[in-house]
């Protein structure tokens, strides 16, 4: 019979306890589920771990610490870059060894998240804003009508379905994914609150102060009427030039609408960004081929968003605020 596994620290402690209670070696072995000889070796002090088999580890702990520092210095290095720097530090290894070591350290090669680049002043403004809103309740956030513009293209990048093909079928028409140099796209404006979403606006051309005020008049006000009725609300939008124009500010003053102060470059604080992601995923599944199909698919996806989904997103606002504070103003996971 082959060797049994070494006793664990817990098993050894149980053996010592049972021996003190006067149990026999046979009773102890049956109790913990190991061989009689293993119990005997432990009690006699002759129990030793089995010799390790296999090839000896080719790097030292010191060398591994050096590799960790190299990885931490620049997270965007390739495996070849890591190996080159590790070799220059005095550790000769293969690419496979470098890969195994960084895996052992817990690193995984992933596509990086894309977040806005924030300078010190912008991070400080985000942190100050979050600190001011730290004690807002979900009920207070439910009074905010969040809005945003977003662009949606006919091309959906590298995401979406993959293709099954055999060797030599790479250029077969049925295995190709079509693309265009300048894909058709639509720009949309939308608004949401804890009660649901408002009507969509498909924007033609660039948005300036005049066209934005038209959107506010014909789409934001109906959204507020639908979601709040006669109740007061606070309107949110980002700091785009059309939004922060003096004439736009006067429009809000004339209509008696309170506008929420907003930190620049903070899409992670706006829950409507999550709705855009939901719509984009549904559009990838629909795979529209024409601009009309894209608009129709967008409207259907937007209409399918439920008040429950919107309420959950609004309920996440306190957590978003805490995340910004914890990150000291840097971008968060949201």
PDB file of C-alpha atoms in Angstrom, residues 36-316:
ATOM      1  CA  UNK A  36      -2.587   3.097  13.379  1.00  0.00           C
ATOM      2  CA  UNK A  37       1.049   3.554  12.359  1.00  0.00           C
ATOM      3  CA  UNK A  38       0.536   7.289  11.687  1.00  0.00           C
ATOM      4  CA  UNK A  39      -0.785   7.760  15.222  1.00  0.00           C
ATOM      5  CA  UNK A  40       2.100   5.722  16.597  1.00  0.00           C
ATOM      6  CA  UNK A  41       4.715   7.738  14.704  1.00  0.00           C
ATOM      7  CA  UNK A  42       3.267  11.005  15.924  1.00  0.00           C
ATOM      8  CA  UNK A  43       3.123   9.947  19.555  1.00  0.00           C
ATOM      9  CA  UNK A  44       6.651   8.550  19.428  1.00  0.00           C
ATOM     10  CA  UNK A  45       7.994  11.735  17.855  1.00  0.00           C
ATOM     11  CA  UNK A  46       9.054   9.974  14.669  1.00  0.00           C
ATOM     12  CA  UNK A  47       6.427  11.576  12.447  1.00  0.00           C
ATOM     13  CA  UNK A  48       8.060  13.589   9.692  1.00  0.00           C
ATOM     14  CA  UNK A  49       6.688  15.032   6.487  1.00  0.00           C
ATOM     15  CA  UNK A  50       7.262  13.130   3.307  1.00  0.00           C
ATOM     16  CA  UNK A  51      10.071  14.318   1.092  1.00  0.00           C
ATOM     17  CA  UNK A  52       8.908  16.552  -1.702  1.00  0.00           C
ATOM     18  CA  UNK A  53       9.086  15.071  -5.150  1.00  0.00           C
ATOM     19  CA  UNK A  54       9.415  16.750  -8.515  1.00  0.00           C
ATOM     20  CA  UNK A  55      11.741  19.385  -9.881  1.00  0.00           C
ATOM     21  CA  UNK A  56      13.298  21.842  -7.449  1.00  0.00           C
ATOM     22  CA  UNK A  57      11.885  25.385  -7.572  1.00  0.00           C
ATOM     23  CA  UNK A  58      14.180  27.449  -9.804  1.00  0.00           C
ATOM     24  CA  UNK A  59      13.569  30.824  -8.140  1.00  0.00           C
ATOM     25  CA  UNK A  60      14.106  32.043  -4.592  1.00  0.00           C
ATOM     26  CA  UNK A  61      11.774  34.034  -2.368  1.00  0.00           C
ATOM     27  CA  UNK A  62      14.046  37.026  -2.816  1.00  0.00           C
ATOM     28  CA  UNK A  63      13.819  36.701  -6.584  1.00  0.00           C
ATOM     29  CA  UNK A  64      10.030  36.407  -6.386  1.00  0.00           C
ATOM     30  CA  UNK A  65       9.873  39.610  -4.325  1.00  0.00           C
ATOM     31  CA  UNK A  66      11.894  41.342  -7.021  1.00  0.00           C
ATOM     32  CA  UNK A  67       9.396  40.212  -9.655  1.00  0.00           C
ATOM     33  CA  UNK A  68       6.524  41.514  -7.558  1.00  0.00           C
ATOM     34  CA  UNK A  69       8.178  44.947  -7.415  1.00  0.00           C
ATOM     35  CA  UNK A  70       8.663  44.890 -11.198  1.00  0.00           C
ATOM     36  CA  UNK A  71       4.980  44.086 -11.744  1.00  0.00           C
ATOM     37  CA  UNK A  72       3.834  46.747  -9.271  1.00  0.00           C
ATOM     38  CA  UNK A  73       6.011  49.385 -10.945  1.00  0.00           C
ATOM     39  CA  UNK A  74       4.051  49.162 -14.212  1.00  0.00           C
ATOM     40  CA  UNK A  75       0.925  47.010 -14.464  1.00  0.00           C
ATOM     41  CA  UNK A  76       0.797  47.341 -18.265  1.00  0.00           C
ATOM     42  CA  UNK A  77       4.021  45.466 -19.036  1.00  0.00           C
ATOM     43  CA  UNK A  78       3.941  42.403 -21.269  1.00  0.00           C
ATOM     44  CA  UNK A  79       5.202  39.005 -20.167  1.00  0.00           C
ATOM     45  CA  UNK A  80       8.305  39.594 -22.294  1.00  0.00           C
ATOM     46  CA  UNK A  81       8.954  42.938 -20.568  1.00  0.00           C
ATOM     47  CA  UNK A  82       8.655  41.315 -17.133  1.00  0.00           C
ATOM     48  CA  UNK A  83      11.048  38.534 -18.093  1.00  0.00           C
ATOM     49  CA  UNK A  84      13.583  41.029 -19.498  1.00  0.00           C
ATOM     50  CA  UNK A  85      13.617  43.140 -16.338  1.00  0.00           C
ATOM     51  CA  UNK A  86      13.733  40.090 -14.079  1.00  0.00           C
ATOM     52  CA  UNK A  87      16.694  38.774 -16.073  1.00  0.00           C
ATOM     53  CA  UNK A  88      18.446  42.136 -15.742  1.00  0.00           C
ATOM     54  CA  UNK A  89      18.003  41.876 -11.968  1.00  0.00           C
ATOM     55  CA  UNK A  90      19.880  38.573 -12.001  1.00  0.00           C
ATOM     56  CA  UNK A  91      17.129  35.943 -12.298  1.00  0.00           C
ATOM     57  CA  UNK A  92      17.375  33.789 -15.453  1.00  0.00           C
ATOM     58  CA  UNK A  93      14.007  32.151 -16.181  1.00  0.00           C
ATOM     59  CA  UNK A  94      11.688  31.232 -19.015  1.00  0.00           C
ATOM     60  CA  UNK A  95       8.484  33.047 -19.985  1.00  0.00           C
ATOM     61  CA  UNK A  96       6.512  30.101 -18.584  1.00  0.00           C
ATOM     62  CA  UNK A  97       8.164  30.536 -15.181  1.00  0.00           C
ATOM     63  CA  UNK A  98       7.434  34.262 -15.182  1.00  0.00           C
ATOM     64  CA  UNK A  99       3.802  33.498 -16.005  1.00  0.00           C
ATOM     65  CA  UNK A 100       3.551  30.923 -13.185  1.00  0.00           C
ATOM     66  CA  UNK A 101       5.073  33.282 -10.634  1.00  0.00           C
ATOM     67  CA  UNK A 102       2.770  36.213 -11.417  1.00  0.00           C
ATOM     68  CA  UNK A 103      -0.161  33.775 -11.292  1.00  0.00           C
ATOM     69  CA  UNK A 104       0.983  32.574  -7.869  1.00  0.00           C
ATOM     70  CA  UNK A 105       1.079  36.194  -6.707  1.00  0.00           C
ATOM     71  CA  UNK A 106      -2.591  36.547  -7.648  1.00  0.00           C
ATOM     72  CA  UNK A 107      -2.176  38.639 -10.805  1.00  0.00           C
ATOM     73  CA  UNK A 108      -4.343  37.908 -13.844  1.00  0.00           C
ATOM     74  CA  UNK A 109      -4.042  39.459 -17.313  1.00  0.00           C
ATOM     75  CA  UNK A 110      -7.332  41.293 -17.923  1.00  0.00           C
ATOM     76  CA  UNK A 111      -8.706  44.007 -20.209  1.00  0.00           C
ATOM     77  CA  UNK A 112      -8.395  47.254 -18.174  1.00  0.00           C
ATOM     78  CA  UNK A 113     -11.420  49.320 -17.287  1.00  0.00           C
ATOM     79  CA  UNK A 114     -11.589  52.670 -19.087  1.00  0.00           C
ATOM     80  CA  UNK A 115     -12.070  55.581 -16.690  1.00  0.00           C
ATOM     81  CA  UNK A 116     -11.760  59.383 -17.050  1.00  0.00           C
ATOM     82  CA  UNK A 117      -8.313  60.848 -16.372  1.00  0.00           C
ATOM     83  CA  UNK A 118      -8.664  63.095 -13.317  1.00  0.00           C
ATOM     84  CA  UNK A 119      -6.192  65.706 -12.108  1.00  0.00           C
ATOM     85  CA  UNK A 120      -5.697  66.655  -8.465  1.00  0.00           C
ATOM     86  CA  UNK A 121      -8.167  69.556  -8.606  1.00  0.00           C
ATOM     87  CA  UNK A 122     -10.890  67.394 -10.165  1.00  0.00           C
ATOM     88  CA  UNK A 123     -10.354  64.611  -7.629  1.00  0.00           C
ATOM     89  CA  UNK A 124     -10.592  67.115  -4.787  1.00  0.00           C
ATOM     90  CA  UNK A 125     -13.867  68.517  -6.149  1.00  0.00           C
ATOM     91  CA  UNK A 126     -15.301  64.993  -6.409  1.00  0.00           C
ATOM     92  CA  UNK A 127     -14.241  64.265  -2.844  1.00  0.00           C
ATOM     93  CA  UNK A 128     -15.693  67.532  -1.542  1.00  0.00           C
ATOM     94  CA  UNK A 129     -18.965  66.923  -3.385  1.00  0.00           C
ATOM     95  CA  UNK A 130     -19.222  63.371  -2.045  1.00  0.00           C
ATOM     96  CA  UNK A 131     -18.516  64.538   1.500  1.00  0.00           C
ATOM     97  CA  UNK A 132     -21.297  67.133   1.226  1.00  0.00           C
ATOM     98  CA  UNK A 133     -23.759  64.493  -0.014  1.00  0.00           C
ATOM     99  CA  UNK A 134     -22.547  61.742   2.334  1.00  0.00           C
ATOM    100  CA  UNK A 135     -25.634  61.833   4.542  1.00  0.00           C
ATOM    101  CA  UNK A 136     -28.249  62.082   1.808  1.00  0.00           C
ATOM    102  CA  UNK A 137     -30.849  59.332   2.090  1.00  0.00           C
ATOM    103  CA  UNK A 138     -32.320  57.239  -0.709  1.00  0.00           C
ATOM    104  CA  UNK A 139     -35.526  59.269  -0.309  1.00  0.00           C
ATOM    105  CA  UNK A 140     -33.577  62.464  -1.049  1.00  0.00           C
ATOM    106  CA  UNK A 141     -31.881  60.911  -4.082  1.00  0.00           C
ATOM    107  CA  UNK A 142     -35.320  59.795  -5.288  1.00  0.00           C
ATOM    108  CA  UNK A 143     -36.145  63.476  -5.753  1.00  0.00           C
ATOM    109  CA  UNK A 144     -33.350  63.829  -8.342  1.00  0.00           C
ATOM    110  CA  UNK A 145     -34.105  63.519 -12.060  1.00  0.00           C
ATOM    111  CA  UNK A 146     -30.864  62.223 -13.610  1.00  0.00           C
ATOM    112  CA  UNK A 147     -30.138  62.914 -17.290  1.00  0.00           C
ATOM    113  CA  UNK A 148     -27.433  62.311 -19.866  1.00  0.00           C
ATOM    114  CA  UNK A 149     -26.635  62.146 -23.584  1.00  0.00           C
ATOM    115  CA  UNK A 150     -25.013  59.092 -25.128  1.00  0.00           C
ATOM    116  CA  UNK A 151     -23.928  57.934 -28.574  1.00  0.00           C
ATOM    117  CA  UNK A 152     -24.848  54.489 -29.912  1.00  0.00           C
ATOM    118  CA  UNK A 153     -23.209  52.998 -33.024  1.00  0.00           C
ATOM    119  CA  UNK A 154     -24.209  50.260 -35.424  1.00  0.00           C
ATOM    120  CA  UNK A 155     -20.814  48.635 -34.742  1.00  0.00           C
ATOM    121  CA  UNK A 156     -20.491  46.888 -31.402  1.00  0.00           C
ATOM    122  CA  UNK A 157     -16.724  46.379 -31.254  1.00  0.00           C
ATOM    123  CA  UNK A 158     -15.231  43.020 -30.394  1.00  0.00           C
ATOM    124  CA  UNK A 159     -18.077  42.070 -28.126  1.00  0.00           C
ATOM    125  CA  UNK A 160     -20.912  39.816 -29.126  1.00  0.00           C
ATOM    126  CA  UNK A 161     -21.160  36.356 -30.625  1.00  0.00           C
ATOM    127  CA  UNK A 162     -18.104  34.273 -31.551  1.00  0.00           C
ATOM    128  CA  UNK A 163     -17.919  31.963 -34.554  1.00  0.00           C
ATOM    129  CA  UNK A 164     -17.274  28.221 -34.828  1.00  0.00           C
ATOM    130  CA  UNK A 165     -14.859  27.482 -37.662  1.00  0.00           C
ATOM    131  CA  UNK A 166     -12.364  24.866 -38.762  1.00  0.00           C
ATOM    132  CA  UNK A 167      -8.773  25.271 -39.866  1.00  0.00           C
ATOM    133  CA  UNK A 168      -8.704  26.993 -43.259  1.00  0.00           C
ATOM    134  CA  UNK A 169     -12.146  28.612 -42.831  1.00  0.00           C
ATOM    135  CA  UNK A 170     -10.845  31.945 -41.532  1.00  0.00           C
ATOM    136  CA  UNK A 171     -11.774  33.841 -44.721  1.00  0.00           C
ATOM    137  CA  UNK A 172     -14.996  31.929 -45.449  1.00  0.00           C
ATOM    138  CA  UNK A 173     -17.855  34.467 -45.890  1.00  0.00           C
ATOM    139  CA  UNK A 174     -20.135  32.675 -43.432  1.00  0.00           C
ATOM    140  CA  UNK A 175     -17.396  32.982 -40.789  1.00  0.00           C
ATOM    141  CA  UNK A 176     -16.711  36.701 -41.288  1.00  0.00           C
ATOM    142  CA  UNK A 177     -17.977  39.552 -39.127  1.00  0.00           C
ATOM    143  CA  UNK A 178     -18.937  42.594 -41.209  1.00  0.00           C
ATOM    144  CA  UNK A 179     -17.637  46.040 -40.333  1.00  0.00           C
ATOM    145  CA  UNK A 180     -17.762  49.522 -41.812  1.00  0.00           C
ATOM    146  CA  UNK A 181     -15.205  52.325 -41.605  1.00  0.00           C
ATOM    147  CA  UNK A 182     -17.678  54.942 -40.411  1.00  0.00           C
ATOM    148  CA  UNK A 183     -20.574  53.135 -38.705  1.00  0.00           C
ATOM    149  CA  UNK A 184     -23.929  54.847 -38.480  1.00  0.00           C
ATOM    150  CA  UNK A 185     -24.828  56.114 -35.043  1.00  0.00           C
ATOM    151  CA  UNK A 186     -27.475  57.962 -33.075  1.00  0.00           C
ATOM    152  CA  UNK A 187     -27.137  60.445 -30.237  1.00  0.00           C
ATOM    153  CA  UNK A 188     -29.837  60.187 -27.586  1.00  0.00           C
ATOM    154  CA  UNK A 189     -30.896  62.133 -24.520  1.00  0.00           C
ATOM    155  CA  UNK A 190     -32.694  60.399 -21.686  1.00  0.00           C
ATOM    156  CA  UNK A 191     -33.741  60.923 -18.080  1.00  0.00           C
ATOM    157  CA  UNK A 192     -34.523  58.613 -15.175  1.00  0.00           C
ATOM    158  CA  UNK A 193     -35.531  58.705 -11.540  1.00  0.00           C
ATOM    159  CA  UNK A 194     -36.466  56.154  -8.895  1.00  0.00           C
ATOM    160  CA  UNK A 195     -39.937  55.991 -10.498  1.00  0.00           C
ATOM    161  CA  UNK A 196     -38.731  54.959 -13.982  1.00  0.00           C
ATOM    162  CA  UNK A 197     -37.543  56.511 -17.241  1.00  0.00           C
ATOM    163  CA  UNK A 198     -38.788  59.461 -19.247  1.00  0.00           C
ATOM    164  CA  UNK A 199     -39.304  59.813 -23.028  1.00  0.00           C
ATOM    165  CA  UNK A 200     -36.242  59.511 -25.280  1.00  0.00           C
ATOM    166  CA  UNK A 201     -34.938  62.243 -27.532  1.00  0.00           C
ATOM    167  CA  UNK A 202     -32.953  61.366 -30.663  1.00  0.00           C
ATOM    168  CA  UNK A 203     -30.588  64.269 -31.287  1.00  0.00           C
ATOM    169  CA  UNK A 204     -29.686  65.469 -34.774  1.00  0.00           C
ATOM    170  CA  UNK A 205     -26.410  67.325 -35.184  1.00  0.00           C
ATOM    171  CA  UNK A 206     -24.321  68.869 -32.437  1.00  0.00           C
ATOM    172  CA  UNK A 207     -25.843  69.997 -29.149  1.00  0.00           C
ATOM    173  CA  UNK A 208     -25.508  73.714 -28.391  1.00  0.00           C
ATOM    174  CA  UNK A 209     -27.245  75.836 -25.781  1.00  0.00           C
ATOM    175  CA  UNK A 210     -30.283  76.552 -27.983  1.00  0.00           C
ATOM    176  CA  UNK A 211     -30.852  72.943 -29.046  1.00  0.00           C
ATOM    177  CA  UNK A 212     -30.330  71.755 -25.468  1.00  0.00           C
ATOM    178  CA  UNK A 213     -32.983  74.136 -24.189  1.00  0.00           C
ATOM    179  CA  UNK A 214     -35.340  72.716 -26.831  1.00  0.00           C
ATOM    180  CA  UNK A 215     -34.645  69.248 -25.394  1.00  0.00           C
ATOM    181  CA  UNK A 216     -35.374  70.533 -21.905  1.00  0.00           C
ATOM    182  CA  UNK A 217     -38.628  72.112 -23.054  1.00  0.00           C
ATOM    183  CA  UNK A 218     -39.971  69.178 -25.052  1.00  0.00           C
ATOM    184  CA  UNK A 219     -38.477  66.155 -23.264  1.00  0.00           C
ATOM    185  CA  UNK A 220     -37.197  67.036 -19.795  1.00  0.00           C
ATOM    186  CA  UNK A 221     -40.396  68.772 -18.664  1.00  0.00           C
ATOM    187  CA  UNK A 222     -42.597  65.884 -19.896  1.00  0.00           C
ATOM    188  CA  UNK A 223     -40.233  63.471 -18.094  1.00  0.00           C
ATOM    189  CA  UNK A 224     -40.632  65.429 -14.869  1.00  0.00           C
ATOM    190  CA  UNK A 225     -44.404  65.512 -15.322  1.00  0.00           C
ATOM    191  CA  UNK A 226     -44.498  61.746 -15.872  1.00  0.00           C
ATOM    192  CA  UNK A 227     -42.210  60.809 -12.993  1.00  0.00           C
ATOM    193  CA  UNK A 228     -43.027  63.469 -10.369  1.00  0.00           C
ATOM    194  CA  UNK A 229     -46.385  64.977 -11.267  1.00  0.00           C
ATOM    195  CA  UNK A 230     -46.831  68.164  -9.227  1.00  0.00           C
ATOM    196  CA  UNK A 231     -44.082  67.287  -6.751  1.00  0.00           C
ATOM    197  CA  UNK A 232     -40.840  69.240  -6.581  1.00  0.00           C
ATOM    198  CA  UNK A 233     -37.701  67.670  -8.017  1.00  0.00           C
ATOM    199  CA  UNK A 234     -34.013  68.440  -8.537  1.00  0.00           C
ATOM    200  CA  UNK A 235     -32.558  68.193 -12.021  1.00  0.00           C
ATOM    201  CA  UNK A 236     -29.126  66.683 -12.689  1.00  0.00           C
ATOM    202  CA  UNK A 237     -26.915  67.075 -15.731  1.00  0.00           C
ATOM    203  CA  UNK A 238     -23.156  67.135 -16.270  1.00  0.00           C
ATOM    204  CA  UNK A 239     -20.946  70.123 -17.067  1.00  0.00           C
ATOM    205  CA  UNK A 240     -21.056  69.938 -20.860  1.00  0.00           C
ATOM    206  CA  UNK A 241     -20.762  73.407 -22.487  1.00  0.00           C
ATOM    207  CA  UNK A 242     -24.418  73.449 -23.579  1.00  0.00           C
ATOM    208  CA  UNK A 243     -25.467  72.558 -20.022  1.00  0.00           C
ATOM    209  CA  UNK A 244     -23.363  75.197 -18.287  1.00  0.00           C
ATOM    210  CA  UNK A 245     -24.127  78.032 -20.727  1.00  0.00           C
ATOM    211  CA  UNK A 246     -25.505  81.233 -19.184  1.00  0.00           C
ATOM    212  CA  UNK A 247     -28.657  81.068 -21.293  1.00  0.00           C
ATOM    213  CA  UNK A 248     -29.289  77.523 -20.072  1.00  0.00           C
ATOM    214  CA  UNK A 249     -28.876  78.657 -16.481  1.00  0.00           C
ATOM    215  CA  UNK A 250     -31.389  81.437 -17.123  1.00  0.00           C
ATOM    216  CA  UNK A 251     -33.817  78.871 -18.608  1.00  0.00           C
ATOM    217  CA  UNK A 252     -33.779  76.900 -15.352  1.00  0.00           C
ATOM    218  CA  UNK A 253     -34.213  80.089 -13.302  1.00  0.00           C
ATOM    219  CA  UNK A 254     -37.159  81.188 -15.416  1.00  0.00           C
ATOM    220  CA  UNK A 255     -38.807  77.762 -14.982  1.00  0.00           C
ATOM    221  CA  UNK A 256     -38.097  77.617 -11.237  1.00  0.00           C
ATOM    222  CA  UNK A 257     -36.142  74.350 -11.470  1.00  0.00           C
ATOM    223  CA  UNK A 258     -33.362  73.537  -8.995  1.00  0.00           C
ATOM    224  CA  UNK A 259     -30.232  72.096 -10.611  1.00  0.00           C
ATOM    225  CA  UNK A 260     -27.966  69.744  -8.672  1.00  0.00           C
ATOM    226  CA  UNK A 261     -24.357  70.905  -8.532  1.00  0.00           C
ATOM    227  CA  UNK A 262     -22.246  68.215 -10.183  1.00  0.00           C
ATOM    228  CA  UNK A 263     -18.504  67.392 -10.201  1.00  0.00           C
ATOM    229  CA  UNK A 264     -16.772  67.193 -13.583  1.00  0.00           C
ATOM    230  CA  UNK A 265     -15.847  63.841 -15.153  1.00  0.00           C
ATOM    231  CA  UNK A 266     -18.047  61.789 -12.826  1.00  0.00           C
ATOM    232  CA  UNK A 267     -20.025  59.251 -14.890  1.00  0.00           C
ATOM    233  CA  UNK A 268     -19.575  56.751 -12.043  1.00  0.00           C
ATOM    234  CA  UNK A 269     -21.877  58.912  -9.918  1.00  0.00           C
ATOM    235  CA  UNK A 270     -24.694  59.019 -12.475  1.00  0.00           C
ATOM    236  CA  UNK A 271     -26.941  55.914 -12.329  1.00  0.00           C
ATOM    237  CA  UNK A 272     -28.293  56.558 -15.850  1.00  0.00           C
ATOM    238  CA  UNK A 273     -24.909  55.335 -17.149  1.00  0.00           C
ATOM    239  CA  UNK A 274     -25.945  51.869 -15.979  1.00  0.00           C
ATOM    240  CA  UNK A 275     -29.126  52.140 -18.033  1.00  0.00           C
ATOM    241  CA  UNK A 276     -27.074  52.965 -21.127  1.00  0.00           C
ATOM    242  CA  UNK A 277     -25.059  49.782 -20.488  1.00  0.00           C
ATOM    243  CA  UNK A 278     -28.262  47.737 -20.214  1.00  0.00           C
ATOM    244  CA  UNK A 279     -29.493  49.161 -23.531  1.00  0.00           C
ATOM    245  CA  UNK A 280     -26.145  48.509 -25.249  1.00  0.00           C
ATOM    246  CA  UNK A 281     -26.196  44.850 -24.179  1.00  0.00           C
ATOM    247  CA  UNK A 282     -29.700  44.457 -25.579  1.00  0.00           C
ATOM    248  CA  UNK A 283     -28.662  46.152 -28.832  1.00  0.00           C
ATOM    249  CA  UNK A 284     -25.779  43.689 -29.218  1.00  0.00           C
ATOM    250  CA  UNK A 285     -28.306  40.871 -28.987  1.00  0.00           C
ATOM    251  CA  UNK A 286     -30.673  42.560 -31.470  1.00  0.00           C
ATOM    252  CA  UNK A 287     -27.859  43.282 -33.990  1.00  0.00           C
ATOM    253  CA  UNK A 288     -29.679  46.039 -35.984  1.00  0.00           C
ATOM    254  CA  UNK A 289     -28.525  46.495 -39.577  1.00  0.00           C
ATOM    255  CA  UNK A 290     -29.994  49.899 -40.443  1.00  0.00           C
ATOM    256  CA  UNK A 291     -30.353  53.211 -38.658  1.00  0.00           C
ATOM    257  CA  UNK A 292     -34.113  52.771 -38.427  1.00  0.00           C
ATOM    258  CA  UNK A 293     -33.641  49.317 -36.910  1.00  0.00           C
ATOM    259  CA  UNK A 294     -31.149  50.783 -34.433  1.00  0.00           C
ATOM    260  CA  UNK A 295     -33.634  53.440 -33.320  1.00  0.00           C
ATOM    261  CA  UNK A 296     -36.467  50.929 -33.062  1.00  0.00           C
ATOM    262  CA  UNK A 297     -34.312  48.517 -31.054  1.00  0.00           C
ATOM    263  CA  UNK A 298     -33.190  51.354 -28.809  1.00  0.00           C
ATOM    264  CA  UNK A 299     -36.743  52.499 -28.106  1.00  0.00           C
ATOM    265  CA  UNK A 300     -37.818  48.924 -27.351  1.00  0.00           C
ATOM    266  CA  UNK A 301     -34.866  48.404 -24.998  1.00  0.00           C
ATOM    267  CA  UNK A 302     -35.505  51.717 -23.241  1.00  0.00           C
ATOM    268  CA  UNK A 303     -39.210  50.941 -22.827  1.00  0.00           C
ATOM    269  CA  UNK A 304     -38.370  47.550 -21.281  1.00  0.00           C
ATOM    270  CA  UNK A 305     -36.528  49.169 -18.354  1.00  0.00           C
ATOM    271  CA  UNK A 306     -38.683  48.740 -15.247  1.00  0.00           C
ATOM    272  CA  UNK A 307     -39.230  51.129 -12.300  1.00  0.00           C
ATOM    273  CA  UNK A 308     -37.737  48.426 -10.069  1.00  0.00           C
ATOM    274  CA  UNK A 309     -34.447  48.580 -11.993  1.00  0.00           C
ATOM    275  CA  UNK A 310     -34.405  52.358 -11.704  1.00  0.00           C
ATOM    276  CA  UNK A 311     -35.155  52.271  -7.980  1.00  0.00           C
ATOM    277  CA  UNK A 312     -32.297  49.825  -7.365  1.00  0.00           C
ATOM    278  CA  UNK A 313     -29.907  52.165  -9.190  1.00  0.00           C
ATOM    279  CA  UNK A 314     -31.069  55.190  -7.202  1.00  0.00           C
ATOM    280  CA  UNK A 315     -30.696  53.144  -4.010  1.00  0.00           C
ATOM    281  CA  UNK A 316     -27.030  52.660  -4.923  1.00  0.00           C
TER     282      UNK A 316
END
